Coordinates of C-alpha atoms in Angstrom, one line a residue:
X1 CA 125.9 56.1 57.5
X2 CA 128.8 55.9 55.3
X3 CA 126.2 54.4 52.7
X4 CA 124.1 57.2 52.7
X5 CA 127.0 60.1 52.5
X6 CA 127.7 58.2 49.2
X7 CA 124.3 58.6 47.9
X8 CA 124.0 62.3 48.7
X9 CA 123.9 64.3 45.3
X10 CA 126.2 67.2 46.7
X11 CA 125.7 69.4 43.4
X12 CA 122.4 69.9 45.0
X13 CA 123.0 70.7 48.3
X14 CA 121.6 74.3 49.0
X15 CA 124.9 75.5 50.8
X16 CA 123.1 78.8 51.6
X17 CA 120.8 76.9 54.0
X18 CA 123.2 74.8 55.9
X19 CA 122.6 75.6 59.7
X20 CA 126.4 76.2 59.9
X21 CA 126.6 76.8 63.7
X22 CA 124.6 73.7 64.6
X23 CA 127.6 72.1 62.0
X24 CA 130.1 73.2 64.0
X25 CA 129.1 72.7 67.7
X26 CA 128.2 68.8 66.5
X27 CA 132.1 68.3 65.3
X28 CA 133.1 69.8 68.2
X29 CA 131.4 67.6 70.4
X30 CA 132.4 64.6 68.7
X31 CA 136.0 66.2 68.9
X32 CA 135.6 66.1 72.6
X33 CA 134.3 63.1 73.1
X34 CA 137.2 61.4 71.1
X35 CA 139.5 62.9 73.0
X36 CA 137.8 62.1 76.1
X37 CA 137.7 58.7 75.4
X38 CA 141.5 58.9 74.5
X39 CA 142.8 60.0 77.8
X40 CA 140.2 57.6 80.2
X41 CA 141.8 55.1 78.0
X42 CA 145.2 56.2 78.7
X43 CA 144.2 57.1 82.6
X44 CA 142.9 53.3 82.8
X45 CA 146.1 52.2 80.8
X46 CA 147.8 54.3 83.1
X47 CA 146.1 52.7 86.6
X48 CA 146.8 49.3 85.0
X49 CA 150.5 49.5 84.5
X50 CA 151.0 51.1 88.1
X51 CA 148.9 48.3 89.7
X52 CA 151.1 45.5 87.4
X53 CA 154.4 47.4 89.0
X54 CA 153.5 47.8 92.3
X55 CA 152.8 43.6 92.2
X56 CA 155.8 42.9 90.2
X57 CA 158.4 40.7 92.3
X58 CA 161.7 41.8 92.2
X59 CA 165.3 40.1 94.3
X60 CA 166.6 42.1 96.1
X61 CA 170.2 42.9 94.6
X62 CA 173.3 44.8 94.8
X63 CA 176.0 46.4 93.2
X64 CA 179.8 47.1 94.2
X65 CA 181.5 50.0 93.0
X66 CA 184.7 51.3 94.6
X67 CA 186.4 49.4 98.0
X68 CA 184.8 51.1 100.8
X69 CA 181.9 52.3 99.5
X70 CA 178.5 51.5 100.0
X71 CA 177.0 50.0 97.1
X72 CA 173.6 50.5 94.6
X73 CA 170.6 48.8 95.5
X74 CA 167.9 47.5 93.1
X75 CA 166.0 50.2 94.2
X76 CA 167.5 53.4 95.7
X77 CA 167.3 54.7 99.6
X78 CA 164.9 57.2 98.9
X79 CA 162.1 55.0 97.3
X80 CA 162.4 52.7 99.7
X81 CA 162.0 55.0 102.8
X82 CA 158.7 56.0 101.3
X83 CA 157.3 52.0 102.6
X84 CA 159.9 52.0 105.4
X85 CA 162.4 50.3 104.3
X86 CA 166.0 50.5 104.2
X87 CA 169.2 48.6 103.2
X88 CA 171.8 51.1 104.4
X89 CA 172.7 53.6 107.0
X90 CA 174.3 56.9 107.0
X91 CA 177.4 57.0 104.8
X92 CA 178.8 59.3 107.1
X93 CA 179.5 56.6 110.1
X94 CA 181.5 54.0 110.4
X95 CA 179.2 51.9 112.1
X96 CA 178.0 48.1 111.1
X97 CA 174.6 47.1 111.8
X98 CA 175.0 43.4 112.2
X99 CA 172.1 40.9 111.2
X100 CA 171.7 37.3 111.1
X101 CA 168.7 35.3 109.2
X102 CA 167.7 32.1 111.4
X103 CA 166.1 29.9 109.4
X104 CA 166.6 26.6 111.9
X105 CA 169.3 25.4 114.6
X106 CA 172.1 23.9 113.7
X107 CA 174.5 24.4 116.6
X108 CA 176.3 27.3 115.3
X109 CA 173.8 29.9 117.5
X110 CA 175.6 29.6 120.7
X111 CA 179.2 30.8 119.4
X112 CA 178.0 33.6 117.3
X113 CA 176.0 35.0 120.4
X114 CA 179.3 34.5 122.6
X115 CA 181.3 36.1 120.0
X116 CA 178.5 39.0 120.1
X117 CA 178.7 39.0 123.7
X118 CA 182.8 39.1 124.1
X119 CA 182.5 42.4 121.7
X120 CA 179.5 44.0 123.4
X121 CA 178.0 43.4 119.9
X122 CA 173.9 43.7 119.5
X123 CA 172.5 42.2 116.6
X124 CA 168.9 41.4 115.3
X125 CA 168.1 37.8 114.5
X126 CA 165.2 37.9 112.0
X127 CA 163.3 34.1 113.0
X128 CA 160.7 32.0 111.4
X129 CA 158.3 29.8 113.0
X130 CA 160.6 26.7 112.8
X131 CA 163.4 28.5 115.0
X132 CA 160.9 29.5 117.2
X133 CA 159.3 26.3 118.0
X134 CA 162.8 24.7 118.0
X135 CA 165.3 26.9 120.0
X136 CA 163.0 29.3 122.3
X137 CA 166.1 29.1 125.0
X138 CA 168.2 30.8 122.4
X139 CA 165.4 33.1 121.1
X140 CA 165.2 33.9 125.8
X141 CA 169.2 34.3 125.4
X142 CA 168.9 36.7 122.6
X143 CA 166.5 38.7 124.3
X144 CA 168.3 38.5 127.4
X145 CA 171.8 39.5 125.9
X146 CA 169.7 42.7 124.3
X147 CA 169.6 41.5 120.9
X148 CA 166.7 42.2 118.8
X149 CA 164.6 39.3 117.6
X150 CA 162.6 40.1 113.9
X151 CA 159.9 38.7 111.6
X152 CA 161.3 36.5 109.0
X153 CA 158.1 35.0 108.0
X154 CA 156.5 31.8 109.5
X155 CA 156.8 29.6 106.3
X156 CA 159.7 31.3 104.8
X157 CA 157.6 31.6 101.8
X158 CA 158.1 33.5 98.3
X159 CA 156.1 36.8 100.1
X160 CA 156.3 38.6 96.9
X161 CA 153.6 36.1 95.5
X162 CA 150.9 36.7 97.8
X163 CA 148.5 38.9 97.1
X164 CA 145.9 39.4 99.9
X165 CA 146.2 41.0 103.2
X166 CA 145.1 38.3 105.5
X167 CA 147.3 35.9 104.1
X168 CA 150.5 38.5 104.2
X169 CA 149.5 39.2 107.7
X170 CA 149.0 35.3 109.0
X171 CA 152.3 34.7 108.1
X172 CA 153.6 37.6 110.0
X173 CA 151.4 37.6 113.5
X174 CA 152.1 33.4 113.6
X175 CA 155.2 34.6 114.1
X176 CA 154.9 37.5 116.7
X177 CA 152.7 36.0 118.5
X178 CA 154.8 32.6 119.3
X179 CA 157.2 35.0 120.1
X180 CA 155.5 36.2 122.8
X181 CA 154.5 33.4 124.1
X182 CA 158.4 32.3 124.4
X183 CA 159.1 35.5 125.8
X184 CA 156.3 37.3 127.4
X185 CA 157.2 40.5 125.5
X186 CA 155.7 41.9 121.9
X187 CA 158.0 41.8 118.8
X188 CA 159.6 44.3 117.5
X189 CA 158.6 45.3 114.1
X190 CA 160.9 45.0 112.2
X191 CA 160.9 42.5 108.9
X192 CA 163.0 40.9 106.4
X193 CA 161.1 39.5 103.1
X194 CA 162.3 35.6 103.0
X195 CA 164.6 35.4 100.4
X196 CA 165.1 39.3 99.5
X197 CA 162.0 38.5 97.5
X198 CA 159.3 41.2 97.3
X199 CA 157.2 43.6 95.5
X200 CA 156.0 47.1 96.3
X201 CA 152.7 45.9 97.3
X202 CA 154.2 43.6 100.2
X203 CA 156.5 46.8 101.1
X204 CA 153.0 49.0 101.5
X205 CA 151.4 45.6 103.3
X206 CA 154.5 45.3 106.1
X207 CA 154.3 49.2 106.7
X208 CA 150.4 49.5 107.0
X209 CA 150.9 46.8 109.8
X210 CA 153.5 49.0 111.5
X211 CA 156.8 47.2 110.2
X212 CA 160.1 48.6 109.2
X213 CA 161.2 46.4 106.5
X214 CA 165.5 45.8 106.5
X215 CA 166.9 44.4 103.3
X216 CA 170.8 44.4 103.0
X217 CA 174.0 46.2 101.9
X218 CA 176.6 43.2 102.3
X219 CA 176.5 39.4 102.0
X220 CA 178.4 36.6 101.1
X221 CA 177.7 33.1 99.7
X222 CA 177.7 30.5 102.6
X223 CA 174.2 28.9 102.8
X224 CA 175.3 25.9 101.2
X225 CA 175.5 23.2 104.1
X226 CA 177.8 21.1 102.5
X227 CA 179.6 23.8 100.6
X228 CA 180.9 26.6 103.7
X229 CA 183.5 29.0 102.3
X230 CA 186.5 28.7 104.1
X231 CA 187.7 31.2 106.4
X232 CA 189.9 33.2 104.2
X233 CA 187.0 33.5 101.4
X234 CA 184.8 34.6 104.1
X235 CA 187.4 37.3 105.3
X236 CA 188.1 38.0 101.3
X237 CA 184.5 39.4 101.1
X238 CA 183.3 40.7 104.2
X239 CA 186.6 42.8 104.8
X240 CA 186.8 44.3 101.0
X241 CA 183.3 45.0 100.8
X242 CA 182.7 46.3 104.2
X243 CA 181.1 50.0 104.3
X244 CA 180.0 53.1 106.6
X245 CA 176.4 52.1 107.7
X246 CA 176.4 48.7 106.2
X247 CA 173.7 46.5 106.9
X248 CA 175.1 42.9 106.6
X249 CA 173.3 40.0 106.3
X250 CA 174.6 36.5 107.7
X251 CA 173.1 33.5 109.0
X252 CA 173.3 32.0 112.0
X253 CA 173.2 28.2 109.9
X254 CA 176.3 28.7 108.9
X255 CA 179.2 26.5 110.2
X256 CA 181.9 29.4 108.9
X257 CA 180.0 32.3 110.3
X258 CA 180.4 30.6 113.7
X259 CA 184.0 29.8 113.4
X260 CA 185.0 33.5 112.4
X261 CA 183.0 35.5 113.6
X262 CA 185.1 36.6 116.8
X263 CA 188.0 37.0 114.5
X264 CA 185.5 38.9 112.2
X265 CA 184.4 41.7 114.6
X266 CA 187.9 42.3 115.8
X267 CA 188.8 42.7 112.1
X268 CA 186.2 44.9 111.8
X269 CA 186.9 47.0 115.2
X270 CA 190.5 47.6 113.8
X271 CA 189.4 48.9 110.7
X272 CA 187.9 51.5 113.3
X273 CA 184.1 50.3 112.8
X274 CA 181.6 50.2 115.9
X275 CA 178.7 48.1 116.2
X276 CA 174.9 49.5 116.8
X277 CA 171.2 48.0 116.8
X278 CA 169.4 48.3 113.5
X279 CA 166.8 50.9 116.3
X280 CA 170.0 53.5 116.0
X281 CA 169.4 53.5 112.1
X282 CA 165.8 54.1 112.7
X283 CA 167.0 57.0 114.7
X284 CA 168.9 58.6 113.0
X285 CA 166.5 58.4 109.3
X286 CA 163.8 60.2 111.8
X287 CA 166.6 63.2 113.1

């Protein structure tokens, strides 16, 4: 084409008899159809980039600001209610939501619960399959005690790499359905991502199944068997960083966590905080 517009002689082009009209409707077709072809590019670019964030893993994080307050998530309150998930309550009340990860049994179970029990304390223990098939006369104490028992997986695997429904969901009705088997009653729904680690795809996948997904608003480093914190680093954390509707994350492995944790909740009381079931956050984000 370009060949031939050279060879046109435009001296002799009769200008008079150019079908002007025709001229113009053809450029503005072609004008269209570029820029119809610009924005289904852009919509497709668009789709492509939503899709690539929705799968994108993130770790769940957090960050401190003033003593007493609650802090910033990775990803704010709001977005996360939109999948049904939460990290922290009201910052109105004073109230601690208490939740331990139980990854396997190490002997530290029984005190925590009777620490639990002294302070008429309920907690939620989020399991995996190992727990279950190890301790099911703790998983019947817990339940017994009116402690909620939730979904931690049946692996413990990286959830934010899987992709696929069935394989999200295996790893999550392995687990409720040993659980009733142990106890005769259905699970709860309520889920924690192993290892904080998730995507906005796995939010979408727990919430289509009917889960409320809990990430955290307080932790500490003490999953290191040989490693525990000692008492007064524990306390150093846990009492500084403690917050109106904080949802704290401990683990029931840990040696230290055992050892304080009657002290811990009578720290805690004194500071004026009470103690409620992570179905009273629930609650209240309906009312």
């Amino acid at each position: 084409m370009l060949e031939r517009i050279k060879k046109w002689k435009w001296k002799d082009v009769d200008w008079k008899k150019l079908d002007y009209p025709r001229i113009a409707l053809t450029a503005v077709f072609l004008l269209a159809m570029f820029l119809l072809g610009r924005a289904v590019g852009a919509a497709t670019h668009s789709t492509a980039a939503a899709s690539a964030i929705a799968r994108s893993p993130e770790n769940w994080g957090l960050g401190f600001g003033q003593e007493g307050s609650q802090p910033s998530g990775n990803a704010s309150a709001a977005e996360l209610a939109k999948y049904n998930a939460y990290y922290v309550g009201n910052a109105q009340d004073k109230v601690i939501y208490l939740t331990f990860d139980a990854g396997f049994e190490n002997g530290n179970t029984e005190p925590i619960l009777d620490a639990l029990k002294k302070h008429n304390a309920t907690a939620t223990f989020f399991v995996v399959g190992h727990y279950l098939e190890s301790a099911p006369e703790l998983i019947k104490r817990m339940v017994a005690e009116g402690h909620t028992v939730g979904n931690h997986t049946y692996h413990h695997p990286d959830m934010s790499g899987i992709l696929d429904k069935e394989t999200f969901a295996k790893e999550m009705n392995d687990v409720s359905a040993l659980y009733k088997e142990i106890t005769g009653q259905e699970m709860t729904p309520f889920y924690r991502p192993p290892q904080g680690k998730y995507s906005i795809e796995n939010l979408k996948m727990a919430q289509e199944m009917g889960y409320a997904t809990f990430f955290w608003s307080l932790a500490y480093v003490y999953w290191y068997q040989d490693k525990q914190p000692t008492k007064e680093e524990a306390f150093d954390k846990l009492l500084s960083r403690i917050h109106p509707g904080a949802i704290v994350l401990l683990h029931s492995t840990s040696q230290t966590n055992g050892e304080i944790m009657d002290e811990l909740l009578t720290k805690w009381e004194e500071m004026g905080y009470t103690f409620k079931p992570l179905s009273d956050l629930l609650n209240k984000m309906d009312n």
